[in-house]
XYZ file of C-alpha atoms in Angstrom:
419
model
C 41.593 -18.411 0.302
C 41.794 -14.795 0.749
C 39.718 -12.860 2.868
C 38.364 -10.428 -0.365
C 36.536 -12.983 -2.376
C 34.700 -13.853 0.952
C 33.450 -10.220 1.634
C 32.991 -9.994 -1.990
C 30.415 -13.198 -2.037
C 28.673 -12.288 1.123
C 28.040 -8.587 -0.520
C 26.474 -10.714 -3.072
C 25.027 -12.439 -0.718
C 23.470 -9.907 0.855
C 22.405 -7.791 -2.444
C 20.512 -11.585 -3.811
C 18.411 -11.144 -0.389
C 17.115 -7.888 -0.644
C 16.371 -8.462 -4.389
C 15.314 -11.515 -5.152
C 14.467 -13.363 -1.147
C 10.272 -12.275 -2.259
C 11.161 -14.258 -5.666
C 13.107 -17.530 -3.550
C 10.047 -17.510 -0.700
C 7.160 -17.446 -3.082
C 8.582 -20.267 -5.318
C 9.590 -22.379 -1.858
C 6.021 -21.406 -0.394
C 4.273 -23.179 -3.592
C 6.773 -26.258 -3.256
C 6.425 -26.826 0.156
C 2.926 -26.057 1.281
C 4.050 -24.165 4.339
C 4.722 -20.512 4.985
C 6.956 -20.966 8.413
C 8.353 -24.062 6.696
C 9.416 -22.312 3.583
C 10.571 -18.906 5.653
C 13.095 -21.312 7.588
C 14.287 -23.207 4.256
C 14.576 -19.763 2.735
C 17.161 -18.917 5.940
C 18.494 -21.784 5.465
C 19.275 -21.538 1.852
C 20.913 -18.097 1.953
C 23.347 -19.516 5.024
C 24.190 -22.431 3.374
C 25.579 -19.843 0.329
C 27.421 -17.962 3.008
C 29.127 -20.928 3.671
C 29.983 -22.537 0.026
C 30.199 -19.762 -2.075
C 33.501 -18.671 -1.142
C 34.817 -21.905 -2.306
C 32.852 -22.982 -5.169
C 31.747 -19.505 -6.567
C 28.555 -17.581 -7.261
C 26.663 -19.911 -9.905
C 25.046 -18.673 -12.920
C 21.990 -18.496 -11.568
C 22.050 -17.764 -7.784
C 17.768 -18.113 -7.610
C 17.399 -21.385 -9.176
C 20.411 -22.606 -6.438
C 18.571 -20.832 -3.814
C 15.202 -22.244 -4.761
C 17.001 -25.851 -4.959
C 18.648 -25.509 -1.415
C 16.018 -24.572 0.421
C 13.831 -27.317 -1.187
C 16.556 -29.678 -0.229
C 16.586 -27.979 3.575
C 13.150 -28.712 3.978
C 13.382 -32.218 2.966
C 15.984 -32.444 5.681
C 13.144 -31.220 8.371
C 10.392 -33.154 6.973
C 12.293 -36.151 6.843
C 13.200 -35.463 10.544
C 8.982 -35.086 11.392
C 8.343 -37.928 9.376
C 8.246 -40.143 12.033
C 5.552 -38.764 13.281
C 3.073 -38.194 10.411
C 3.755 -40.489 7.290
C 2.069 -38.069 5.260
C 5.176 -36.098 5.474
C 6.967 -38.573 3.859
C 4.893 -38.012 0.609
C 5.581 -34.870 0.687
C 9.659 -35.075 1.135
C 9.570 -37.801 -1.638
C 7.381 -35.579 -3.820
C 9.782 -32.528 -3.140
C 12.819 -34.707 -3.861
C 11.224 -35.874 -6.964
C 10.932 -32.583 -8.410
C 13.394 -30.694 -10.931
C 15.437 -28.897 -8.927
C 15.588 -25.746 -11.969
C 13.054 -23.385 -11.976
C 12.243 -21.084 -15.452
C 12.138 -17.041 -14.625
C 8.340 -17.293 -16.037
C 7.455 -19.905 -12.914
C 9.200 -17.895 -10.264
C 7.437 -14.521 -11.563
C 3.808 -16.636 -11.259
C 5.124 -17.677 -7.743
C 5.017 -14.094 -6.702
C 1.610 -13.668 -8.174
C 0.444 -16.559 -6.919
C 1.962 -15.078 -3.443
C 0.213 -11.877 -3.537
C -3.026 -13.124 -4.218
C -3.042 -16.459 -1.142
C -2.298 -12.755 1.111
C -5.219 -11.047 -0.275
C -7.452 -14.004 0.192
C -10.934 -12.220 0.681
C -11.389 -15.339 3.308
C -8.872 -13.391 5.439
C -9.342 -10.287 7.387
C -8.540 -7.333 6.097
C -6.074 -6.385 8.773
C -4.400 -9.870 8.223
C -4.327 -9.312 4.664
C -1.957 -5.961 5.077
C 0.159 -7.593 7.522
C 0.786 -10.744 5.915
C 1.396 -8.948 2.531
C 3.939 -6.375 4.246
C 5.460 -9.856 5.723
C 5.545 -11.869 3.035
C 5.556 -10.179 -0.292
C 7.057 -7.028 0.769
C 9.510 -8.664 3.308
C 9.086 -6.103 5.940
C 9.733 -7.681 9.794
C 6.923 -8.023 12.529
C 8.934 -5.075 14.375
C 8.736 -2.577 11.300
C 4.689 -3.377 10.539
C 3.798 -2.946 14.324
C 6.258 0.407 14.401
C 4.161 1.431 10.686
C 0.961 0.702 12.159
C 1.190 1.594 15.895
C 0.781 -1.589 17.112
C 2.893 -4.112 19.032
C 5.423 -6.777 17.739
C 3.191 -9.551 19.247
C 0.320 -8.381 18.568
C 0.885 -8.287 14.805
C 2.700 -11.818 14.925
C -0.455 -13.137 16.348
C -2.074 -11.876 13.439
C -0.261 -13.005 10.778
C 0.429 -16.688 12.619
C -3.558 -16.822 12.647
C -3.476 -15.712 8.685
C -1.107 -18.353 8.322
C -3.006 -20.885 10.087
C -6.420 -20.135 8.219
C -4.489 -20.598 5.042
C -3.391 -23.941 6.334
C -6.557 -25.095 8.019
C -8.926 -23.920 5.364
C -7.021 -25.354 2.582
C -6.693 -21.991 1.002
C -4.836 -23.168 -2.039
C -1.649 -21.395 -3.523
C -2.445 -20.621 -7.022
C -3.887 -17.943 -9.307
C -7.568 -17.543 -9.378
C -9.575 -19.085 -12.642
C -10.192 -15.818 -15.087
C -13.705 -16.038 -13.864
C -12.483 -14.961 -10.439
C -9.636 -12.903 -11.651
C -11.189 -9.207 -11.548
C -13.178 -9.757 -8.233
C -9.879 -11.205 -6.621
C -7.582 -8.490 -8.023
C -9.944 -5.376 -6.328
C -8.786 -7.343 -3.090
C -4.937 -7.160 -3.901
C -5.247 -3.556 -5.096
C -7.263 -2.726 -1.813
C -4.661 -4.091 0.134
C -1.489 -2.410 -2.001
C -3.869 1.168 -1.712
C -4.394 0.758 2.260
C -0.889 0.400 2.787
C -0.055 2.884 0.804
C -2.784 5.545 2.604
C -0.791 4.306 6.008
C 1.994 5.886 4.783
C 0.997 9.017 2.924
C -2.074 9.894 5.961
C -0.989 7.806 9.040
C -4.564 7.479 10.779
C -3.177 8.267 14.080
C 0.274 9.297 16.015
C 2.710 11.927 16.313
C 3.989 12.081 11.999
C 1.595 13.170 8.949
C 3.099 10.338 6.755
C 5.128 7.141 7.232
C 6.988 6.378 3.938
C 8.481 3.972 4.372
C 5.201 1.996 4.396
C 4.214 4.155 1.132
C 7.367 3.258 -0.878
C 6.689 -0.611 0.208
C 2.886 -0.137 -1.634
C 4.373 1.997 -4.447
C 7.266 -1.085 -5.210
C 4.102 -3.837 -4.569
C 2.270 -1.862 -7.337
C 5.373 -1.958 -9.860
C 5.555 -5.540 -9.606
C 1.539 -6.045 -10.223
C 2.295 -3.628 -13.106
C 5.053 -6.185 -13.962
C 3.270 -9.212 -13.532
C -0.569 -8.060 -14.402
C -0.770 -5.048 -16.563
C -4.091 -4.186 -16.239
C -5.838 -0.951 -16.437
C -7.031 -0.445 -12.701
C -3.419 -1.969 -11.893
C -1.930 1.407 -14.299
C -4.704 3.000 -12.201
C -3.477 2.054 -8.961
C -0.058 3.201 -9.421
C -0.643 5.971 -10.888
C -2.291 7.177 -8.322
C 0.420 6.262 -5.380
C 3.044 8.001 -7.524
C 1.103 11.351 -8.133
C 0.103 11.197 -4.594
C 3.939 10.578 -3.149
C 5.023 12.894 -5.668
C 3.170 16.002 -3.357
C 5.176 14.350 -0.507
C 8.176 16.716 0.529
C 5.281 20.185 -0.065
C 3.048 18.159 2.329
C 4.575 19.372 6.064
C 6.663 22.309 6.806
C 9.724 21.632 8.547
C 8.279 21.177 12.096
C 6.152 18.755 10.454
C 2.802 20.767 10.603
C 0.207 20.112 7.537
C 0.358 22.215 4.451
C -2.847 22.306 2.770
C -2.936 21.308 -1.234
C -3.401 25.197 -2.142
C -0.709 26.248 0.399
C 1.751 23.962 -0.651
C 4.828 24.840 -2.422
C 4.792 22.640 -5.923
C 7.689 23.613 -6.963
C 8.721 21.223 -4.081
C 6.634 18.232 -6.084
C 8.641 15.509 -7.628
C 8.388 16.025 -11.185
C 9.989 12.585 -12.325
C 7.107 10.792 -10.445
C 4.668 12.602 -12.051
C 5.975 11.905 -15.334
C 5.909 8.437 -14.641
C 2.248 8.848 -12.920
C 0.818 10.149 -15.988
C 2.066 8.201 -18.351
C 0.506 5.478 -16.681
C -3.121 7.433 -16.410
C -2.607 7.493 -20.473
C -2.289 3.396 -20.036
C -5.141 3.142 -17.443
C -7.440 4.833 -20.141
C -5.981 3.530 -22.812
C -8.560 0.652 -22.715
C -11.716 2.947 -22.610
C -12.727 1.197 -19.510
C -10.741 2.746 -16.399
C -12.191 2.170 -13.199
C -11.939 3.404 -9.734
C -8.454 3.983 -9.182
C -7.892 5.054 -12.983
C -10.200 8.122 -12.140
C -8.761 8.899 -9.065
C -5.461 8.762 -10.347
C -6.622 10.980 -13.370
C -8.212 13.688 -10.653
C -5.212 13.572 -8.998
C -3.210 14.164 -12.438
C -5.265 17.335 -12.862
C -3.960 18.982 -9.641
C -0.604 17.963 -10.572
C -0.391 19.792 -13.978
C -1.607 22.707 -12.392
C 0.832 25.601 -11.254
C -1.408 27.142 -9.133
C -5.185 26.244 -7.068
C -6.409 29.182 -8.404
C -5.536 27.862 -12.053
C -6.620 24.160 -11.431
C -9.247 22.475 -14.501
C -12.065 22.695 -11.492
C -14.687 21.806 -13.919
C -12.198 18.824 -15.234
C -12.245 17.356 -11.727
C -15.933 17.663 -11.165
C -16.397 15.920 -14.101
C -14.538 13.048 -13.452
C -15.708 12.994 -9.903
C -19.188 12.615 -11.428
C -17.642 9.687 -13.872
C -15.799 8.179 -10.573
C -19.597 8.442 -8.751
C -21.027 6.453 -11.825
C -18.893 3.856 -11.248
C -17.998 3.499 -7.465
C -20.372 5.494 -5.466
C -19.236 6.317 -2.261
C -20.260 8.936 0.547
C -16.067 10.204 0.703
C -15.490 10.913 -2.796
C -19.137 12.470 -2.634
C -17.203 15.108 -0.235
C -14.647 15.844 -2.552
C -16.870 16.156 -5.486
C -18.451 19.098 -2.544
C -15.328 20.313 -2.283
C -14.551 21.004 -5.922
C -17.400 22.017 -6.406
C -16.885 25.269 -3.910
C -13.877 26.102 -6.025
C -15.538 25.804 -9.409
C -19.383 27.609 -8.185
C -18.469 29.084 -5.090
C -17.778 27.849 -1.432
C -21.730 28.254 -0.806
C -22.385 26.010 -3.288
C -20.289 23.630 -1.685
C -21.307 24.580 1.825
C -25.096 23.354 0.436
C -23.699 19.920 -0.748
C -21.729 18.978 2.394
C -24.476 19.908 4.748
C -26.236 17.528 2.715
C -23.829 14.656 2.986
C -23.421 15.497 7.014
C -27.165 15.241 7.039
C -27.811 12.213 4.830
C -24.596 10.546 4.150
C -23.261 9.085 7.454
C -20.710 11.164 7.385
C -21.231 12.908 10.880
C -18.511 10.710 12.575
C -16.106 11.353 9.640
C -13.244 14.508 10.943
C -12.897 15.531 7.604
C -16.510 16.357 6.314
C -16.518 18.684 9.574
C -13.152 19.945 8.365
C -14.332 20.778 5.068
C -17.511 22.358 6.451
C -15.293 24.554 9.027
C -13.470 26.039 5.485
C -16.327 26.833 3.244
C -18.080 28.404 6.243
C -15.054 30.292 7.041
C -14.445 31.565 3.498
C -17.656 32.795 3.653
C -17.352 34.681 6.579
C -20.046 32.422 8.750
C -16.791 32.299 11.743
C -19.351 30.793 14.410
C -20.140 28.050 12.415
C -16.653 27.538 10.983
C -15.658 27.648 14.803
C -18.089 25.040 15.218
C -17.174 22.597 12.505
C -13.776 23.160 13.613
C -14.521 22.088 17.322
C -16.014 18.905 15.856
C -13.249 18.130 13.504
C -10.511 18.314 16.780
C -13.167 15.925 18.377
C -12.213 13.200 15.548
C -9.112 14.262 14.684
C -6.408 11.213 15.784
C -3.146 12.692 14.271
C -0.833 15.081 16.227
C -0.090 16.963 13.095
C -3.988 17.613 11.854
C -5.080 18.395 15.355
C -2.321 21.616 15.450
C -3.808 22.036 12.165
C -7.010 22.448 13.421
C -5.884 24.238 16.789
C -4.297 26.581 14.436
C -7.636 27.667 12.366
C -9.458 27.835 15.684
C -6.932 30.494 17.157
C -7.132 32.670 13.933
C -10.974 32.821 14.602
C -10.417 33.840 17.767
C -8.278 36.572 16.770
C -10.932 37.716 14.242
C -13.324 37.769 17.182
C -11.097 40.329 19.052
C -10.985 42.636 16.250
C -14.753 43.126 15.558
């Protein structure tokens, strides 16, 4: 045999893993039982079509043959422990019992079934985000603990103890009953939307953003769109896509922040804001958006907008209001503040954040302080905009927000000299 159709199979090869490897390791994951189990059959699978391929070509459907090898593969291991634990031996006869064919429709509710045993609200929040990244999004230990600042072993330890809750605890692989369903689903979206803030407003280091982590949450929301189309699941990915869309206005070329009203928007990506707002339509198409529907719809406003100065204000303080109704919350209280100094006035707004600073919790939170530090400069109060400023730096964790800040705090000085 020639040496083309070879390079030409493991191309295919290749292209089957980075598509459709999430598809093969959720469907092996609900046959076996066992995440590390299933990850090795999976290997093993895609190795063992290296090797036969080439001779007995691609079949017509390269996932079902995956699915079927790496069943077989793990048969082969269990039937290897089984001398140990006769309960293993069930399980090998059970998986060799089984019909080797799976139907699209079953591999698609593997996935599902996938993402929600990750978002298991009886795991940790931080080993919910890791595991997803791992399992559903595919993303090595190397490239989460690089994303998240972290080291390699460190984040292996915390998705081998995610692992072995799910074992331990029984945590079964399946969809939750309807009952569950909505409760559940807030989890998965929480983790999808963390991931995605990770990448769009790292929460420490030397870069604003980290997109590779915010393209991984953007593709995780297409495929809930896929499998669960939902309103808050329109909502959710919506509101990624308008965000990401702002993206390439966001830093200069240095990398220093650009505020919203600096930024240039003829710089936005106006194909993902198509796409974002035709999904708002479908998030409201139900008359019952929630929380990420609104925030998605706020975010729409800005995007339609050519200028700050020409920004709906009122439009965004009223669904801030709707968003409160639904999902109070100290932060968005802030940007309600904050809109509200561009539709009233920035003392107007000063009046509502000193509130939240005073009553809200909010004293420990950078950006309240960073807010405050604007209005009071727009207003001309420079001590206490100096001030705020000074205790935004405190907080501040990112390289690029503390220049930002360093920056505002040397222009106040300069306005000092010239009094």
């Amino acid at each position: 045999m020639s040496a083309e159709p070879s390079r030409q199979v493991r191309e295919s090869v290749e292209e089957l893993y980075r598509q459709e490897g999430a598809r093969v390791l959720s469907s092996l994951i609900r046959l076996i039982g066992d995440f590390d189990l299933a990850e090795d059959a999976m290997q093993e699978a895609f190795s063992a079509a290296l090797q036969q391929w080439p001779s007995v070509g691609i079949p017509a459907n390269p996932r079902a043959w995956l699915i079927s090898a790496g069943r077989f593969k793990a048969i082969d291991v269990i039937r290897r422990r089984a001398r140990l634990n006769e309960r293993l031996e069930v399980l090998a006869a059970r998986l060799e019992s089984e019909a080797a064919e799976m139907t699209d429709a079953g591999i698609e509710d593997d996935r599902l079934r996938l993402i929600f045993t990750c978002c298991h609200p009886a795991l940790p929040e931080e080993a919910q985000v890791a595991l997803t990244l791992r399992e559903v999004c595919g993303l090595t230990t190397e490239e989460i603990a690089r994303a998240f600042l972290s080291s390699a072993p460190a984040i292996a330890q915390r998705i081998v103890r995610a692992k072995a809750k799910i074992r331990d605890d029984k945590i079964p692989y399946e969809l939750p009953d309807p009952s569950e369903l909505s409760e559940r689903l807030q989890s998965v979206l929480r983790v999808s939307y963390l991931v995605f803030n990770e990448g769009y407003y790292a929460s420490s280091g030397y870069s604003l953003t980290r997109q590779p982590l915010s393209l991984e949450a953007i593709r995780l929301g297409r495929l809930l769109v896929e499998l669960l189309p939902e309103s808050e699941v329109f909502g959710l990915l919506a509101l990624m896509l308008l965000q990401e869309s702002r993206r390439a206005a966001r830093t200069s070329p240095s990398g220093d922040l650009i505020l919203l009203d600096e930024q240039d928007r003829s710089r936005w990506n106006e194909n993902l804001i198509a796409e974002g707002l035709d999904l708002v339509q479908k998030a409201f198409a139900s008359n019952r958006p929630g929380p990420y529907g609104f925030q998605a719809a706020i975010v729409a406003v800005h995007a339609v907008s050519p200028t700050s100065e020409k920004t709906d204000w009122a439009r965004i303080v009223s669904l801030y209001d709707r968003l409160l109704e639904i999902h109070p919350s100290s932060v968005v209280e802030l940007n309600r503040a904050v809109a509200v100094a561009m539709r009233d006035g920035a003392a107007q707004g000063l009046v509502l954040v000193d509130e939240l600073l005073a009553n809200r919790g909010l004293s420990g939170y950078g950006l309240a302080h960073s807010a405050r530090a604007d209005l009071c400069r727009r207003l001309g109060q420079n001590e206490e905009a100096e001030r705020s400023y000074r205790r935004a730096l405190e907080l501040a964790t990112q390289e690029p927000e503390k220049r930002f800040l360093q920056r505002r705090l040397d222009e106040l000085s300069v306005a000092k000299t010239r009094i």
